[in-house]
Amino acid sequence: MKFKRRQFLFLGSLSTISAGFLGWALSRQNSQNAGILPLETAIAANPNKKDLLLRFVSVADTGTGAKGQYAVAGAMNYYHQQNPYNLVVLAGDNIYNNGEIEKIGAVFERPYKPLLKQGVKFQACLGNHDIRTANGEAQLRYAGFNMNGRRYYTFRRGSVQFFALDTNGNADWKNQLPWLEKELSQSKASWKIVFGHHPIYSSGQYGSNPDFIKTLTPLFKKYNVQAYINGHEHNYERTRAIDGTTYLICGAGAGNRPVGRSLWTEHSTSNLSFMAYEVYADRIELSGIGTNKRVFDQGVIKLKSV
């Protein structure tokens, strides 16, 4: 796949976070293509922010048990020490290469041991590698992934309702799509966040998915889904709001691949990373955090986007 070799750079004004920390800087660029690193800032420790409703993180394409996964897991643990959270959205490809549950200790329990010991709960969905063994049945039943035997499911944390999808090629869309619309239509949550493994909008290796754009995005618009989280692309990408929904790729959880950018891209990078979210009544503040334990991207999702 060919990528555009154009550089986009936006530097927001710097502001003080707290004593001893650098200011936030907003960077909108294709850093790996431009050859210019984005401004980064240390993680600010502010665990008891006023009016904070929920803090969680997301990561995907993690299950290697290799150095990259441990590096991202270490950054996730460091962020937890500074800003405690109790939820991780795990967006698929949880066990490489073939979803073998026998590897669960090496690719999940050991890398995330510090978080698991602190009671952090992982909510997973299945990726394409996960269904290579017995169609992912063992992962569905594995207690640490909290899928409770379901390929698609919903759960709520206060004012936020999450909807996990099976986006694989053999997914049961005949039943899953009506289920999603029913659950979205009945939801009373202020915030609706959908997650699955495969991208809908993407500037990475696989690109955007026309079928998902046709079938899923009308539901997102109709029922005011504010965010869709996915992996599959081994990179980080944050879009602007597209018909009210922000699309977030967090697939650089263990390995990485080059990523370009599109007209709707706010920030993209191939750097190993995860995303952190702070939910308030009227907005979600999100951050891209790298293995150097520094914030390289910051964005805001409004409760209702025009």
C-alpha positions as semicolon CSV with decimal commas, in nm:
position;residue;x (nm);y (nm);z (nm)
1;M;0,000;0,000;0,000
2;K;0,135;0,340;-0,097
3;F;0,126;0,623;0,153
4;K;0,121;0,994;0,084
5;R;0,449;1,165;0,160
6;R;0,298;1,489;0,281
7;Q;0,366;1,637;0,618
8;F;0,091;1,777;0,835
9;L;0,186;1,950;1,155
10;F;-0,021;2,137;1,405
11;L;0,120;2,259;1,733
12;G;-0,129;2,370;1,992
13;S;-0,043;2,626;2,250
14;L;0,138;2,489;2,553
15;S;-0,025;2,501;2,893
16;T;0,091;2,399;3,238
17;I;-0,052;2,072;3,366
18;S;0,102;2,073;3,711
19;A;0,429;2,158;3,878
20;G;0,712;1,945;3,756
21;F;0,542;1,848;3,428
22;L;0,566;1,983;3,077
23;G;0,263;2,133;2,901
24;W;0,034;1,946;2,668
25;A;0,105;1,983;2,300
26;L;-0,131;1,884;2,027
27;S;0,039;1,726;1,730
28;R;-0,140;1,640;1,408
29;Q;0,111;1,484;1,172
30;N;0,229;1,169;1,007
31;S;0,534;1,140;1,225
32;Q;0,694;0,835;1,071
33;N;0,663;0,978;0,719
34;A;0,761;1,334;0,804
35;G;1,060;1,226;1,009
36;I;0,974;1,478;1,281
37;L;0,878;1,350;1,624
38;P;0,564;1,494;1,784
39;L;0,601;1,699;2,099
40;E;0,550;1,470;2,396
41;T;0,468;1,535;2,757
42;A;0,504;1,340;3,077
43;I;0,197;1,169;3,219
44;A;0,042;1,399;3,474
45;A;-0,056;1,238;3,803
46;N;-0,404;1,365;3,885
47;P;-0,599;1,063;4,005
48;N;-0,891;1,248;4,160
49;K;-0,998;1,488;3,888
50;K;-1,312;1,680;3,965
51;D;-1,626;1,552;3,791
52;L;-1,446;1,250;3,638
53;L;-1,701;0,972;3,576
54;L;-1,482;0,693;3,438
55;R;-1,122;0,630;3,339
56;F;-1,028;0,335;3,115
57;V;-0,774;0,235;2,850
58;S;-0,781;0,039;2,525
59;V;-0,523;-0,171;2,344
60;A;-0,526;-0,442;2,075
61;D;-0,316;-0,694;1,885
62;T;-0,129;-0,768;2,203
63;G;-0,092;-1,143;2,240
64;T;0,270;-1,209;2,148
65;G;0,437;-1,242;2,488
66;A;0,732;-1,061;2,329
67;K;0,928;-0,747;2,412
68;G;0,686;-0,507;2,245
69;Q;0,390;-0,631;2,445
70;Y;0,580;-0,600;2,771
71;A;0,685;-0,246;2,681
72;V;0,326;-0,135;2,621
73;A;0,207;-0,326;2,930
74;G;0,471;-0,147;3,135
75;A;0,344;0,189;3,014
76;M;-0,014;0,085;3,094
77;N;0,092;-0,012;3,445
78;Y;0,280;0,316;3,494
79;Y;-0,025;0,512;3,382
80;H;-0,237;0,310;3,627
81;Q;-0,002;0,404;3,911
82;Q;-0,041;0,773;3,829
83;N;-0,408;0,765;3,730
84;P;-0,589;0,451;3,854
85;Y;-0,837;0,279;3,626
86;N;-1,015;-0,057;3,646
87;L;-1,110;-0,130;3,285
88;V;-0,915;-0,228;2,974
89;V;-1,091;-0,267;2,640
90;L;-0,898;-0,546;2,467
91;A;-0,985;-0,523;2,099
92;G;-0,881;-0,861;1,963
93;D;-0,588;-1,073;1,850
94;N;-0,542;-1,159;2,214
95;I;-0,335;-1,472;2,143
96;Y;-0,093;-1,504;1,851
97;N;-0,058;-1,674;1,618
98;N;-0,357;-1,905;1,628
99;G;-0,557;-1,827;1,939
100;E;-0,416;-2,118;2,138
101;I;-0,550;-2,089;2,493
102;E;-0,245;-2,284;2,617
103;K;-0,045;-1,965;2,564
104;I;-0,265;-1,754;2,792
105;G;-0,004;-1,734;3,068
106;A;0,270;-1,613;2,836
107;V;0,064;-1,365;2,634
108;F;-0,183;-1,230;2,891
109;E;-0,146;-1,331;3,254
110;R;0,226;-1,255;3,287
111;P;0,249;-0,935;3,080
112;Y;-0,049;-0,781;3,263
113;K;0,014;-0,937;3,603
114;P;0,060;-0,601;3,784
115;L;-0,273;-0,474;3,649
116;L;-0,457;-0,799;3,715
117;K;-0,328;-0,802;4,074
118;Q;-0,479;-0,455;4,118
119;G;-0,819;-0,582;4,005
120;V;-0,818;-0,425;3,660
121;K;-1,082;-0,595;3,445
122;F;-1,019;-0,673;3,078
123;Q;-1,317;-0,683;2,841
124;A;-1,216;-0,857;2,518
125;C;-1,346;-0,930;2,173
126;L;-1,219;-1,183;1,920
127;G;-0,972;-1,100;1,644
128;N;-0,893;-1,292;1,328
129;H;-0,600;-1,475;1,490
130;D;-0,817;-1,570;1,788
131;I;-1,063;-1,774;1,581
132;R;-0,798;-1,993;1,415
133;T;-0,830;-2,252;1,693
134;A;-1,180;-2,391;1,755
135;N;-1,328;-2,061;1,634
136;G;-1,216;-1,893;1,957
137;E;-1,440;-2,098;2,184
138;A;-1,180;-2,133;2,460
139;Q;-1,123;-1,759;2,469
140;L;-1,497;-1,697;2,495
141;R;-1,499;-1,907;2,812
142;Y;-1,175;-1,775;2,961
143;A;-1,266;-1,579;3,274
144;G;-0,992;-1,318;3,229
145;F;-1,145;-1,193;2,904
146;N;-1,492;-1,150;3,058
147;M;-1,683;-1,247;2,742
148;N;-1,889;-1,507;2,931
149;G;-1,920;-1,728;2,625
150;R;-2,056;-1,451;2,402
151;R;-1,912;-1,335;2,068
152;Y;-2,093;-1,005;2,101
153;Y;-2,221;-0,849;2,420
154;T;-2,279;-0,525;2,606
155;F;-2,190;-0,396;2,950
156;R;-2,226;-0,067;3,131
157;R;-1,999;0,138;3,353
158;G;-2,200;0,423;3,500
159;S;-2,299;0,665;3,222
160;V;-2,101;0,467;2,959
161;Q;-2,238;0,164;2,777
162;F;-1,998;-0,053;2,576
163;F;-2,096;-0,281;2,289
164;A;-1,847;-0,553;2,188
165;L;-1,875;-0,693;1,835
166;D;-1,748;-0,996;1,648
167;T;-1,617;-0,840;1,326
168;N;-1,455;-1,154;1,185
169;G;-1,529;-1,294;0,842
170;N;-1,743;-1,575;0,986
171;A;-1,940;-1,351;1,223
172;D;-2,313;-1,412;1,259
173;W;-2,426;-1,076;1,122
174;K;-2,778;-1,208;1,058
175;N;-2,832;-1,206;1,433
176;Q;-2,560;-0,967;1,549
177;L;-2,674;-0,664;1,350
178;P;-3,037;-0,672;1,476
179;W;-2,902;-0,733;1,827
180;L;-2,680;-0,424;1,799
181;E;-2,962;-0,203;1,680
182;K;-3,193;-0,329;1,953
183;E;-2,934;-0,272;2,225
184;L;-2,844;0,074;2,094
185;S;-3,209;0,176;2,065
186;Q;-3,283;0,064;2,420
187;S;-2,973;0,215;2,578
188;K;-3,030;0,499;2,821
189;A;-2,659;0,567;2,861
190;S;-2,526;0,912;2,781
191;W;-2,215;0,762;2,625
192;K;-2,221;0,475;2,375
193;I;-1,891;0,314;2,273
194;V;-1,868;0,023;2,028
195;F;-1,556;-0,188;1,991
196;G;-1,448;-0,470;1,761
197;H;-1,128;-0,598;1,610
198;H;-1,148;-0,474;1,252
199;P;-1,135;-0,112;1,136
200;I;-1,414;0,088;0,978
201;Y;-1,210;0,396;0,884
202;S;-0,835;0,340;0,855
203;S;-0,524;0,480;0,688
204;G;-0,323;0,166;0,761
205;Q;-0,237;-0,148;0,568
206;Y;-0,594;-0,272;0,534
207;G;-0,764;0,063;0,484
208;S;-1,130;0,148;0,540
209;N;-1,400;-0,119;0,520
210;P;-1,676;-0,023;0,272
211;D;-1,911;-0,296;0,398
212;F;-1,884;-0,178;0,758
213;I;-1,927;0,183;0,649
214;K;-2,249;0,078;0,477
215;T;-2,390;-0,140;0,755
216;L;-2,254;-0,005;1,084
217;T;-2,206;0,369;1,048
218;P;-2,577;0,443;0,983
219;L;-2,656;0,277;1,317
220;F;-2,381;0,475;1,488
221;K;-2,526;0,797;1,351
222;K;-2,888;0,706;1,427
223;Y;-2,821;0,611;1,789
224;N;-2,546;0,862;1,867
225;V;-2,250;0,629;1,911
226;Q;-1,967;0,863;2,005
227;A;-1,671;0,628;1,951
228;Y;-1,567;0,306;1,779
229;I;-1,249;0,133;1,906
230;N;-1,060;-0,133;1,710
231;G;-0,727;-0,297;1,635
232;H;-0,617;-0,518;1,340
233;E;-0,410;-0,232;1,203
234;H;-0,085;-0,238;1,403
235;N;-0,078;0,136;1,454
236;Y;-0,242;0,427;1,633
237;E;-0,497;0,643;1,455
238;R;-0,754;0,894;1,576
239;T;-1,005;1,045;1,338
240;R;-1,210;1,358;1,363
241;A;-1,579;1,299;1,434
242;I;-1,737;1,147;1,122
243;D;-2,115;1,191;1,139
244;G;-2,076;1,220;1,517
245;T;-1,850;0,915;1,570
246;T;-1,476;0,921;1,637
247;Y;-1,284;0,616;1,512
248;L;-0,992;0,501;1,727
249;I;-0,732;0,242;1,628
250;C;-0,514;0,110;1,910
251;G;-0,354;-0,191;1,742
252;A;0,010;-0,115;1,823
253;G;-0,010;-0,307;2,150
254;A;0,280;-0,541;2,075
255;G;0,399;-0,485;1,718
256;N;0,374;-0,208;1,464
257;R;0,337;-0,135;1,094
258;P;0,351;0,189;0,890
259;V;0,040;0,405;0,873
260;G;-0,054;0,693;0,647
261;R;-0,320;0,955;0,702
262;S;-0,645;1,058;0,539
263;L;-0,844;1,379;0,517
264;W;-1,031;1,274;0,831
265;T;-0,719;1,176;1,032
266;E;-0,642;1,385;1,339
267;H;-0,332;1,188;1,439
268;S;-0,159;0,870;1,327
269;T;0,165;0,698;1,421
270;S;0,316;0,351;1,400
271;N;0,470;0,380;1,747
272;L;0,387;0,111;2,003
273;S;0,115;0,258;2,222
274;F;-0,223;0,240;2,395
275;M;-0,511;0,484;2,445
276;A;-0,636;0,629;2,773
277;Y;-0,980;0,782;2,823
278;E;-1,125;1,012;3,088
279;V;-1,503;1,040;3,072
280;Y;-1,691;1,347;3,195
281;A;-2,057;1,442;3,165
282;D;-2,002;1,645;2,847
283;R;-1,679;1,508;2,696
284;I;-1,421;1,233;2,679
285;E;-1,060;1,341;2,699
286;L;-0,836;1,082;2,536
287;S;-0,459;1,041;2,515
288;G;-0,221;0,837;2,307
289;I;0,059;0,703;2,529
290;G;0,380;0,540;2,408
291;T;0,624;0,295;2,558
292;N;0,835;0,588;2,681
293;K;0,543;0,655;2,920
294;R;0,473;0,991;2,760
295;V;0,161;1,136;2,599
296;F;0,207;1,197;2,226
297;D;-0,152;1,281;2,129
298;Q;-0,452;1,436;2,297
299;G;-0,808;1,475;2,174
300;V;-1,159;1,546;2,293
301;I;-1,483;1,369;2,203
302;K;-1,790;1,578;2,272
303;L;-2,110;1,426;2,401
304;K;-2,291;1,546;2,092
305;S;-2,090;1,635;1,781
306;V;-2,240;1,862;1,517
